[in-house]
PDB file of C-alpha atoms in Angstrom:
ATOM      1  CA  MET A   1      -7.169  -3.743  -0.240  1.00  0.00           C
ATOM      2  CA  PRO A   2      -6.025  -6.652  -0.051  1.00  0.00           C
ATOM      3  CA  LEU A   3      -2.799  -5.501  -1.164  1.00  0.00           C
ATOM      4  CA  TYR A   4       0.491  -7.442  -2.164  1.00  0.00           C
ATOM      5  CA  THR A   5       3.391  -5.612  -2.819  1.00  0.00           C
ATOM      6  CA  VAL A   6       6.619  -7.523  -4.990  1.00  0.00           C
ATOM      7  CA  SER A   7       9.815  -6.763  -4.176  1.00  0.00           C
ATOM      8  CA  THR A   8      13.009  -8.449  -5.928  1.00  0.00           C
ATOM      9  CA  ARG A   9      16.835  -6.438  -6.848  1.00  0.00           C
ATOM     10  CA  LYS A  10      16.272  -6.582 -10.365  1.00  0.00           C
ATOM     11  CA  SER A  11      13.757  -5.311 -12.548  1.00  0.00           C
ATOM     12  CA  LEU A  12      10.957  -7.865 -13.962  1.00  0.00           C
ATOM     13  CA  PRO A  13      10.046  -8.174 -17.722  1.00  0.00           C
ATOM     14  CA  SER A  14       6.341  -7.382 -18.322  1.00  0.00           C
ATOM     15  CA  ASP A  15       5.466 -11.037 -19.220  1.00  0.00           C
ATOM     16  CA  THR A  16       6.611 -12.730 -15.885  1.00  0.00           C
ATOM     17  CA  LYS A  17       5.199  -9.960 -13.970  1.00  0.00           C
ATOM     18  CA  GLU A  18       1.112 -10.017 -15.445  1.00  0.00           C
ATOM     19  CA  LYS A  19       2.235 -13.928 -14.593  1.00  0.00           C
ATOM     20  CA  ILE A  20       3.208 -13.239 -10.844  1.00  0.00           C
ATOM     21  CA  VAL A  21      -0.209 -10.815 -10.722  1.00  0.00           C
ATOM     22  CA  LYS A  22      -2.027 -13.199 -12.225  1.00  0.00           C
ATOM     23  CA  ALA A  23      -1.233 -16.360  -9.184  1.00  0.00           C
ATOM     24  CA  ILE A  24      -1.451 -14.092  -6.990  1.00  0.00           C
ATOM     25  CA  THR A  25      -4.883 -12.402  -7.284  1.00  0.00           C
ATOM     26  CA  LYS A  26      -5.822 -16.137  -8.108  1.00  0.00           C
ATOM     27  CA  VAL A  27      -4.283 -17.723  -5.103  1.00  0.00           C
ATOM     28  CA  HIS A  28      -5.366 -15.411  -2.468  1.00  0.00           C
ATOM     29  CA  CYS A  29      -9.711 -15.106  -4.263  1.00  0.00           C
ATOM     30  CA  ASP A  30      -9.322 -19.240  -3.816  1.00  0.00           C
ATOM     31  CA  ILE A  31      -7.812 -19.381  -0.409  1.00  0.00           C
ATOM     32  CA  THR A  32     -10.319 -16.306   0.587  1.00  0.00           C
ATOM     33  CA  GLU A  33     -13.217 -16.606  -1.882  1.00  0.00           C
ATOM     34  CA  ALA A  34     -12.535 -12.253  -2.284  1.00  0.00           C
ATOM     35  CA  ILE A  35     -13.255 -10.966  -5.648  1.00  0.00           C
ATOM     36  CA  PRO A  36     -10.361 -10.116  -7.907  1.00  0.00           C
ATOM     37  CA  GLU A  37     -11.483  -6.987  -8.325  1.00  0.00           C
ATOM     38  CA  PHE A  38     -10.289  -5.256  -5.188  1.00  0.00           C
ATOM     39  CA  VAL A  39      -6.847  -7.346  -5.667  1.00  0.00           C
ATOM     40  CA  GLN A  40      -3.823  -4.513  -5.762  1.00  0.00           C
ATOM     41  CA  VAL A  41      -0.432  -5.880  -6.352  1.00  0.00           C
ATOM     42  CA  VAL A  42       2.712  -3.050  -6.924  1.00  0.00           C
ATOM     43  CA  PHE A  43       6.174  -4.014  -7.575  1.00  0.00           C
ATOM     44  CA  SER A  44       9.436  -2.919  -6.244  1.00  0.00           C
ATOM     45  CA  GLU A  45      12.371  -2.894  -7.567  1.00  0.00           C
ATOM     46  CA  GLY A  46      16.075  -2.890  -7.266  1.00  0.00           C
ATOM     47  CA  VAL A  47      15.756  -3.766  -3.421  1.00  0.00           C
ATOM     48  CA  PRO A  48      18.569  -4.814  -1.904  1.00  0.00           C
ATOM     49  CA  LEU A  49      17.026  -7.843  -0.615  1.00  0.00           C
ATOM     50  CA  LYS A  50      18.608 -10.670   1.987  1.00  0.00           C
ATOM     51  CA  SER A  51      20.788 -12.627   0.847  1.00  0.00           C
ATOM     52  CA  ARG A  52      18.825 -15.604   0.633  1.00  0.00           C
ATOM     53  CA  VAL A  53      16.308 -14.652  -0.605  1.00  0.00           C
ATOM     54  CA  ASP A  54      14.768 -14.190  -4.214  1.00  0.00           C
ATOM     55  CA  ILE A  55      11.725 -12.197  -3.833  1.00  0.00           C
ATOM     56  CA  HIS A  56       9.766 -10.847  -1.038  1.00  0.00           C
ATOM     57  CA  LEU A  57       5.787 -10.984  -0.451  1.00  0.00           C
ATOM     58  CA  LEU A  58       4.240  -7.996   1.618  1.00  0.00           C
ATOM     59  CA  GLY A  59       0.706  -8.368   2.064  1.00  0.00           C
ATOM     60  CA  SER A  60      -1.941  -6.419   3.651  1.00  0.00           C
ATOM     61  CA  ILE A  61      -4.897  -8.263   3.979  1.00  0.00           C
ATOM     62  CA  ARG A  62      -8.280  -7.765   5.619  1.00  0.00           C
ATOM     63  CA  SER A  63      -8.340  -9.534   9.661  1.00  0.00           C
ATOM     64  CA  GLY A  64     -10.536 -12.037  10.710  1.00  0.00           C
ATOM     65  CA  ARG A  65      -8.637 -14.282   8.850  1.00  0.00           C
ATOM     66  CA  ASN A  66      -7.781 -17.594  10.681  1.00  0.00           C
ATOM     67  CA  ASP A  67      -3.964 -18.851  10.848  1.00  0.00           C
ATOM     68  CA  GLU A  68      -4.438 -21.423   8.599  1.00  0.00           C
ATOM     69  CA  THR A  69      -5.857 -19.682   6.330  1.00  0.00           C
ATOM     70  CA  LYS A  70      -2.932 -17.108   6.286  1.00  0.00           C
ATOM     71  CA  SER A  71      -0.320 -19.921   6.195  1.00  0.00           C
ATOM     72  CA  HIS A  72      -2.253 -21.348   3.689  1.00  0.00           C
ATOM     73  CA  LEU A  73      -2.019 -18.428   1.904  1.00  0.00           C
ATOM     74  CA  SER A  74       1.542 -17.785   2.996  1.00  0.00           C
ATOM     75  CA  ASN A  75       2.483 -21.783   1.208  1.00  0.00           C
ATOM     76  CA  SER A  76       0.670 -21.300  -2.040  1.00  0.00           C
ATOM     77  CA  PHE A  77       2.196 -18.197  -2.764  1.00  0.00           C
ATOM     78  CA  LYS A  78       5.760 -19.151  -1.984  1.00  0.00           C
ATOM     79  CA  GLN A  79       4.238 -22.370  -4.362  1.00  0.00           C
ATOM     80  CA  ILE A  80       4.061 -20.087  -7.533  1.00  0.00           C
ATOM     81  CA  LEU A  81       6.440 -17.439  -6.631  1.00  0.00           C
ATOM     82  CA  SER A  82       8.996 -19.731  -6.332  1.00  0.00           C
ATOM     83  CA  GLN A  83       8.352 -21.430  -9.581  1.00  0.00           C
ATOM     84  CA  ILE A  84       7.568 -18.239 -11.915  1.00  0.00           C
ATOM     85  CA  MET A  85      11.101 -17.275 -10.678  1.00  0.00           C
ATOM     86  CA  LEU A  86      12.655 -21.001 -11.077  1.00  0.00           C
ATOM     87  CA  SER A  87      13.229 -20.551  -7.806  1.00  0.00           C
ATOM     88  CA  THR A  88      12.423 -22.966  -4.692  1.00  0.00           C
ATOM     89  CA  SER A  89       9.833 -21.639  -1.693  1.00  0.00           C
ATOM     90  CA  GLU A  90      12.606 -21.686   1.148  1.00  0.00           C
ATOM     91  CA  ARG A  91      14.689 -18.370  -0.922  1.00  0.00           C
ATOM     92  CA  VAL A  92      10.474 -17.009  -1.161  1.00  0.00           C
ATOM     93  CA  GLU A  93       9.842 -14.485   1.718  1.00  0.00           C
ATOM     94  CA  CYS A  94       6.633 -14.291   2.570  1.00  0.00           C
ATOM     95  CA  ILE A  95       4.906 -11.850   4.745  1.00  0.00           C
ATOM     96  CA  LEU A  96       1.293 -11.023   6.068  1.00  0.00           C
ATOM     97  CA  SER A  97       0.060  -8.194   7.716  1.00  0.00           C
ATOM     98  CA  ASP A  98      -4.176  -8.238   9.068  1.00  0.00           C
ATOM     99  CA  VAL A  99      -5.957  -4.760   8.591  1.00  0.00           C
ATOM    100  CA  PRO A 100      -9.221  -3.655   9.972  1.00  0.00           C
ATOM    101  CA  ALA A 101     -11.667  -3.864   6.818  1.00  0.00           C
ATOM    102  CA  SER A 102     -13.067  -1.016   8.811  1.00  0.00           C
ATOM    103  CA  TRP A 103     -10.389   1.007   8.490  1.00  0.00           C
ATOM    104  CA  VAL A 104     -11.108   0.975   4.382  1.00  0.00           C
ATOM    105  CA  MET A 105     -12.618   2.480   1.518  1.00  0.00           C
ATOM    106  CA  GLU A 106     -12.583   1.877  -1.392  1.00  0.00           C
ATOM    107  CA  GLY A 107     -15.008   2.238  -4.451  1.00  0.00           C
ATOM    108  CA  GLY A 108     -16.976   5.027  -1.945  1.00  0.00           C
ATOM    109  CA  ARG A 109     -17.772   2.410   1.202  1.00  0.00           C
ATOM    110  CA  ILE A 110     -16.313   1.095   4.005  1.00  0.00           C
ATOM    111  CA  LEU A 111     -14.864  -2.514   2.341  1.00  0.00           C
ATOM    112  CA  PRO A 112     -17.216  -5.531   4.508  1.00  0.00           C
ATOM    113  CA  GLU A 113     -15.612  -8.388   7.002  1.00  0.00           C
ATOM    114  CA  PRO A 114     -14.573 -11.219   5.265  1.00  0.00           C
ATOM    115  CA  GLY A 115     -17.427 -13.274   4.125  1.00  0.00           C
ATOM    116  CA  ASP A 116     -19.231 -10.236   4.153  1.00  0.00           C
ATOM    117  CA  GLU A 117     -18.624  -9.665   0.789  1.00  0.00           C
ATOM    118  CA  ASP A 118     -21.843 -10.332  -1.436  1.00  0.00           C
ATOM    119  CA  ALA A 119     -24.504  -8.703   1.336  1.00  0.00           C
ATOM    120  CA  TRP A 120     -21.790  -5.718   0.630  1.00  0.00           C
ATOM    121  CA  LEU A 121     -21.712  -6.070  -3.214  1.00  0.00           C
ATOM    122  CA  ALA A 122     -25.980  -6.405  -3.283  1.00  0.00           C
ATOM    123  CA  ARG A 123     -25.987  -2.648  -1.653  1.00  0.00           C
ATOM    124  CA  ALA A 124     -23.153  -1.262  -4.345  1.00  0.00           C
TER     125      ALA A 124
ATOM    126  CA  MET B   1       8.078   9.257  14.982  1.00  0.00           C
ATOM    127  CA  ALA B   2       6.116   9.205  17.873  1.00  0.00           C
ATOM    128  CA  ASN B   3       4.335  12.739  17.596  1.00  0.00           C
ATOM    129  CA  THR B   4       4.363  12.426  13.684  1.00  0.00           C
ATOM    130  CA  THR B   5       0.767  12.163  11.717  1.00  0.00           C
ATOM    131  CA  ILE B   6       2.019  10.151   7.871  1.00  0.00           C
ATOM    132  CA  ILE B   7       0.062  10.046   5.332  1.00  0.00           C
ATOM    133  CA  LEU B   8       1.044   8.128   2.545  1.00  0.00           C
ATOM    134  CA  CYS B   9       0.249   9.165  -1.034  1.00  0.00           C
ATOM    135  CA  SER B  10       0.760   6.647  -3.749  1.00  0.00           C
ATOM    136  CA  VAL B  11      -0.063   7.148  -7.320  1.00  0.00           C
ATOM    137  CA  ILE B  12       1.232   6.294 -10.316  1.00  0.00           C
ATOM    138  CA  ARG B  13       3.851   8.175 -11.739  1.00  0.00           C
ATOM    139  CA  ASP B  14       2.711  11.725 -13.616  1.00  0.00           C
ATOM    140  CA  ASP B  15      -0.860  11.338 -12.947  1.00  0.00           C
ATOM    141  CA  LEU B  16      -0.802  13.860 -11.204  1.00  0.00           C
ATOM    142  CA  ASP B  17       1.375  17.455 -11.406  1.00  0.00           C
ATOM    143  CA  ASP B  18       2.584  18.806  -9.117  1.00  0.00           C
ATOM    144  CA  HIS B  19      -0.193  21.852  -8.373  1.00  0.00           C
ATOM    145  CA  LEU B  20      -2.319  19.331  -7.640  1.00  0.00           C
ATOM    146  CA  ARG B  21      -0.530  17.405  -5.448  1.00  0.00           C
ATOM    147  CA  LEU B  22       0.244  20.255  -3.316  1.00  0.00           C
ATOM    148  CA  SER B  23      -3.350  21.465  -3.101  1.00  0.00           C
ATOM    149  CA  LEU B  24      -3.951  17.573  -1.868  1.00  0.00           C
ATOM    150  CA  GLU B  25      -1.844  18.472   0.591  1.00  0.00           C
ATOM    151  CA  GLU B  26      -3.372  21.070   2.027  1.00  0.00           C
ATOM    152  CA  GLY B  27      -6.722  19.549   1.885  1.00  0.00           C
ATOM    153  CA  MET B  28      -5.975  16.823   4.041  1.00  0.00           C
ATOM    154  CA  LYS B  29      -4.522  18.428   6.498  1.00  0.00           C
ATOM    155  CA  SER B  30      -7.347  20.493   6.342  1.00  0.00           C
ATOM    156  CA  CYS B  31      -9.266  17.244   7.233  1.00  0.00           C
ATOM    157  CA  TYR B  32      -7.114  16.649   9.968  1.00  0.00           C
ATOM    158  CA  THR B  33      -7.347  20.389  11.712  1.00  0.00           C
ATOM    159  CA  LYS B  34     -11.206  19.669  10.709  1.00  0.00           C
ATOM    160  CA  HIS B  35     -11.214  15.958  12.742  1.00  0.00           C
ATOM    161  CA  PHE B  36      -8.125  15.468  14.775  1.00  0.00           C
ATOM    162  CA  ASN B  37      -7.961  19.587  16.143  1.00  0.00           C
ATOM    163  CA  LEU B  38      -4.422  19.190  14.569  1.00  0.00           C
ATOM    164  CA  THR B  39      -2.422  21.739  13.329  1.00  0.00           C
ATOM    165  CA  SER B  40       0.992  20.917  12.874  1.00  0.00           C
ATOM    166  CA  GLY B  41       3.085  17.430  12.716  1.00  0.00           C
ATOM    167  CA  ILE B  42       1.597  16.420   9.833  1.00  0.00           C
ATOM    168  CA  LYS B  43       4.208  14.899   6.792  1.00  0.00           C
ATOM    169  CA  ILE B  44       2.933  13.362   3.957  1.00  0.00           C
ATOM    170  CA  ILE B  45       4.944  11.568   1.582  1.00  0.00           C
ATOM    171  CA  TRP B  46       3.910  10.817  -2.414  1.00  0.00           C
ATOM    172  CA  ILE B  47       5.056   6.985  -3.516  1.00  0.00           C
ATOM    173  CA  ASP B  48       5.219   7.550  -7.273  1.00  0.00           C
ATOM    174  CA  ILE B  49       5.111   4.536  -9.135  1.00  0.00           C
ATOM    175  CA  PRO B  50       6.218   3.255 -12.564  1.00  0.00           C
ATOM    176  CA  HIS B  51       3.852   2.832 -15.343  1.00  0.00           C
ATOM    177  CA  GLY B  52       3.488  -1.312 -15.669  1.00  0.00           C
ATOM    178  CA  GLN B  53       4.402  -1.037 -12.213  1.00  0.00           C
ATOM    179  CA  ALA B  54       0.679  -1.254  -9.882  1.00  0.00           C
ATOM    180  CA  TYR B  55      -2.230  -3.763 -11.089  1.00  0.00           C
ATOM    181  CA  GLN B  56      -5.475  -3.826  -9.562  1.00  0.00           C
ATOM    182  CA  GLY B  57      -8.270  -7.519 -10.805  1.00  0.00           C
ATOM    183  CA  GLY B  58      -5.380  -8.775 -12.779  1.00  0.00           C
ATOM    184  CA  LYS B  59      -4.761  -5.457 -15.226  1.00  0.00           C
ATOM    185  CA  LEU B  60      -2.406  -2.272 -14.917  1.00  0.00           C
ATOM    186  CA  SER B  61      -4.115  -0.301 -12.567  1.00  0.00           C
ATOM    187  CA  SER B  62      -3.648   3.935 -11.530  1.00  0.00           C
ATOM    188  CA  THR B  63      -5.369   3.497  -8.541  1.00  0.00           C
ATOM    189  CA  ALA B  64      -4.308   5.512  -5.742  1.00  0.00           C
ATOM    190  CA  THR B  65      -4.299   4.578  -2.183  1.00  0.00           C
ATOM    191  CA  ILE B  66      -3.815   6.332   0.408  1.00  0.00           C
ATOM    192  CA  LEU B  67      -2.343   5.662   3.896  1.00  0.00           C
ATOM    193  CA  ALA B  68      -3.829   7.893   6.896  1.00  0.00           C
ATOM    194  CA  SER B  69      -2.492   7.566  10.141  1.00  0.00           C
ATOM    195  CA  VAL B  70      -4.720   8.277  13.042  1.00  0.00           C
ATOM    196  CA  GLU B  71      -4.518   8.326  16.970  1.00  0.00           C
ATOM    197  CA  ASN B  72      -4.341   4.580  18.346  1.00  0.00           C
ATOM    198  CA  GLN B  73      -7.774   2.915  19.081  1.00  0.00           C
ATOM    199  CA  LEU B  74      -9.815   6.100  16.883  1.00  0.00           C
ATOM    200  CA  PRO B  75     -13.148   5.531  17.599  1.00  0.00           C
ATOM    201  CA  SER B  76     -15.005   3.768  14.694  1.00  0.00           C
ATOM    202  CA  THR B  77     -17.381   6.183  14.026  1.00  0.00           C
ATOM    203  CA  GLN B  78     -14.580   9.143  13.368  1.00  0.00           C
ATOM    204  CA  ARG B  79     -12.702   7.328  11.276  1.00  0.00           C
ATOM    205  CA  VAL B  80     -15.306   6.339   9.183  1.00  0.00           C
ATOM    206  CA  SER B  81     -16.068   9.647   9.096  1.00  0.00           C
ATOM    207  CA  PHE B  82     -12.441  11.255   8.723  1.00  0.00           C
ATOM    208  CA  ILE B  83     -11.699   8.728   5.878  1.00  0.00           C
ATOM    209  CA  GLU B  84     -15.108   9.679   3.709  1.00  0.00           C
ATOM    210  CA  ASP B  85     -13.754  13.316   3.613  1.00  0.00           C
ATOM    211  CA  ILE B  86     -10.609  12.474   1.906  1.00  0.00           C
ATOM    212  CA  CYS B  87     -12.409  10.378  -0.325  1.00  0.00           C
ATOM    213  CA  GLN B  88     -13.549  13.455  -0.734  1.00  0.00           C
ATOM    214  CA  LEU B  89     -11.255  15.741  -1.569  1.00  0.00           C
ATOM    215  CA  TRP B  90      -9.281  13.148  -4.234  1.00  0.00           C
ATOM    216  CA  HIS B  91     -12.612  12.800  -6.260  1.00  0.00           C
ATOM    217  CA  GLN B  92     -13.089  15.926  -6.172  1.00  0.00           C
ATOM    218  CA  GLN B  93     -10.002  17.622  -7.168  1.00  0.00           C
ATOM    219  CA  THR B  94      -8.336  14.661  -8.591  1.00  0.00           C
ATOM    220  CA  GLY B  95     -11.480  13.451 -10.992  1.00  0.00           C
ATOM    221  CA  LYS B  96     -10.485  10.246 -10.039  1.00  0.00           C
ATOM    222  CA  PRO B  97     -13.488   7.718  -9.978  1.00  0.00           C
ATOM    223  CA  LYS B  98     -13.674   6.127  -6.330  1.00  0.00           C
ATOM    224  CA  ASP B  99     -13.198   2.710  -7.404  1.00  0.00           C
ATOM    225  CA  GLN B 100      -9.864   4.372  -8.457  1.00  0.00           C
ATOM    226  CA  LEU B 101      -8.964   5.921  -5.125  1.00  0.00           C
ATOM    227  CA  VAL B 102      -8.196   3.390  -2.083  1.00  0.00           C
ATOM    228  CA  VAL B 103      -8.634   5.198   1.132  1.00  0.00           C
ATOM    229  CA  SER B 104      -6.674   3.953   4.970  1.00  0.00           C
ATOM    230  CA  ALA B 105      -6.744   5.343   8.420  1.00  0.00           C
ATOM    231  CA  ALA B 106      -4.731   3.639  10.368  1.00  0.00           C
ATOM    232  CA  ASP B 107      -3.975   3.625  13.815  1.00  0.00           C
ATOM    233  CA  ARG B 108      -0.272   5.535  14.079  1.00  0.00           C
ATOM    234  CA  GLU B 109       1.571   2.361  15.941  1.00  0.00           C
ATOM    235  CA  ARG B 110       0.495   0.415  12.830  1.00  0.00           C
ATOM    236  CA  VAL B 111       1.400   2.710  10.087  1.00  0.00           C
ATOM    237  CA  GLU B 112       4.809   2.017  12.483  1.00  0.00           C
ATOM    238  CA  PHE B 113       4.778  -1.438  12.225  1.00  0.00           C
ATOM    239  CA  MET B 114       3.627  -2.055   7.925  1.00  0.00           C
ATOM    240  CA  LEU B 115       7.073   1.035   7.511  1.00  0.00           C
ATOM    241  CA  GLY B 116       8.742  -1.845   9.937  1.00  0.00           C
ATOM    242  CA  LEU B 117       7.850  -4.408   8.022  1.00  0.00           C
ATOM    243  CA  SER B 118       8.583  -2.325   4.258  1.00  0.00           C
ATOM    244  CA  ARG B 119      12.162  -2.018   5.993  1.00  0.00           C
ATOM    245  CA  GLU B 120      12.999  -5.862   6.882  1.00  0.00           C
ATOM    246  CA  ARG B 121      12.220  -6.528   3.753  1.00  0.00           C
ATOM    247  CA  VAL B 122      16.106  -5.097   2.869  1.00  0.00           C
ATOM    248  CA  ALA B 123      19.315  -6.967   3.975  1.00  0.00           C
ATOM    249  CA  LYS B 124      20.530  -5.757   6.881  1.00  0.00           C
ATOM    250  CA  LEU B 125      24.299  -4.368   5.757  1.00  0.00           C
ATOM    251  CA  TRP B 126      21.293  -2.704   2.811  1.00  0.00           C
ATOM    252  CA  ARG B 127      19.620  -0.924   5.248  1.00  0.00           C
ATOM    253  CA  ILE B 128      20.932   2.271   6.754  1.00  0.00           C
ATOM    254  CA  PRO B 129      22.893   3.343   2.779  1.00  0.00           C
ATOM    255  CA  VAL B 130      18.678   2.936   1.907  1.00  0.00           C
ATOM    256  CA  MET B 131      17.030   4.599   4.998  1.00  0.00           C
ATOM    257  CA  ALA B 132      19.745   7.899   3.325  1.00  0.00           C
ATOM    258  CA  LYS B 133      19.811   7.524  -0.464  1.00  0.00           C
ATOM    259  CA  MET B 134      15.373   7.612   0.561  1.00  0.00           C
ATOM    260  CA  MET B 135      16.166  10.833   2.863  1.00  0.00           C
ATOM    261  CA  THR B 136      18.274  12.584   0.264  1.00  0.00           C
ATOM    262  CA  ARG B 137      15.345  11.690  -2.689  1.00  0.00           C
ATOM    263  CA  LEU B 138      12.841  12.873  -0.356  1.00  0.00           C
ATOM    264  CA  LEU B 139      14.724  16.434   0.736  1.00  0.00           C
ATOM    265  CA  PHE B 140      15.381  17.258  -2.808  1.00  0.00           C
ATOM    266  CA  SER B 141      11.844  16.531  -4.065  1.00  0.00           C
ATOM    267  CA  LYS B 142      10.892  19.400  -1.127  1.00  0.00           C
ATOM    268  CA  VAL B 143      13.481  21.203  -2.276  1.00  0.00           C
ATOM    269  CA  LYS B 144      13.102  21.326  -5.422  1.00  0.00           C
ATOM    270  CA  ARG B 145       8.977  20.356  -5.532  1.00  0.00           C
ATOM    271  CA  GLY B 146       7.989  21.147  -2.288  1.00  0.00           C
ATOM    272  CA  TYR B 147       6.719  17.978  -0.577  1.00  0.00           C
ATOM    273  CA  PHE B 148       8.590  15.158  -0.227  1.00  0.00           C
ATOM    274  CA  SER B 149       8.102  11.893  -2.885  1.00  0.00           C
ATOM    275  CA  MET B 150      10.189   9.182  -3.520  1.00  0.00           C
ATOM    276  CA  ASP B 151       9.817   6.588  -5.992  1.00  0.00           C
ATOM    277  CA  ILE B 152       8.573   2.907  -5.432  1.00  0.00           C
ATOM    278  CA  ASN B 153      11.372   1.798  -6.469  1.00  0.00           C
ATOM    279  CA  LEU B 154      15.269   1.744  -4.390  1.00  0.00           C
ATOM    280  CA  SER B 155      17.373   1.638  -7.741  1.00  0.00           C
TER     281      SER B 155
END
């Protein structure tokens, strides 16, 4: 958590995937102050997307972030992914879905609520 | 879907052989019986991710992600206890270290909502053909291998 699924019509070259992964990880961590080690990105290819969309991003993120933060995330993803895909922000579809931290276990422990990462890491 | 309990297991293709998958399925079903007295209506779907398509912390990853549906608004203590058992099962049977396991127990209606979001990324005209193709793949793997599996890629 977070888990971002990147969907495209065709297979992407490895270097493009790596750019996308780095961009998503950086944007997420810069805005939410989360830990990069937990950011998961998977690619789903051969998806017949809507005609007005070049790339689709579905993100499951820990709930507790306000609308402003989520809006900032979404806009930043659209901007950076459109640059990588040589497209426009309007053709990047980004959907973020909240998941309570208490529903998820990683590294053998239930995830902390947003903002409690330091205490959680200290107990590791 | 209302009375079906779904578990989605996303793994790197070829990471777990057929025998291990079937053993994990039995183990996960036992966890449902133990925690919720559930003995039927459990559907486990394996989602295979090709090498090179999964990353964590910016690097290629072999993390297994398990999303198990539970009754809506399940009390936290029960949810955590269930998650711990699923995690322990996977850790013991696969040998995967716990930092390569992400286990979630989500409300049934949330799982259905998330599956809906995944369906909605597909252009409307293609939704029925895509669903039909997925169902065919799932049934084919059930007959051939004994478990439901599909690729994360839709091509």
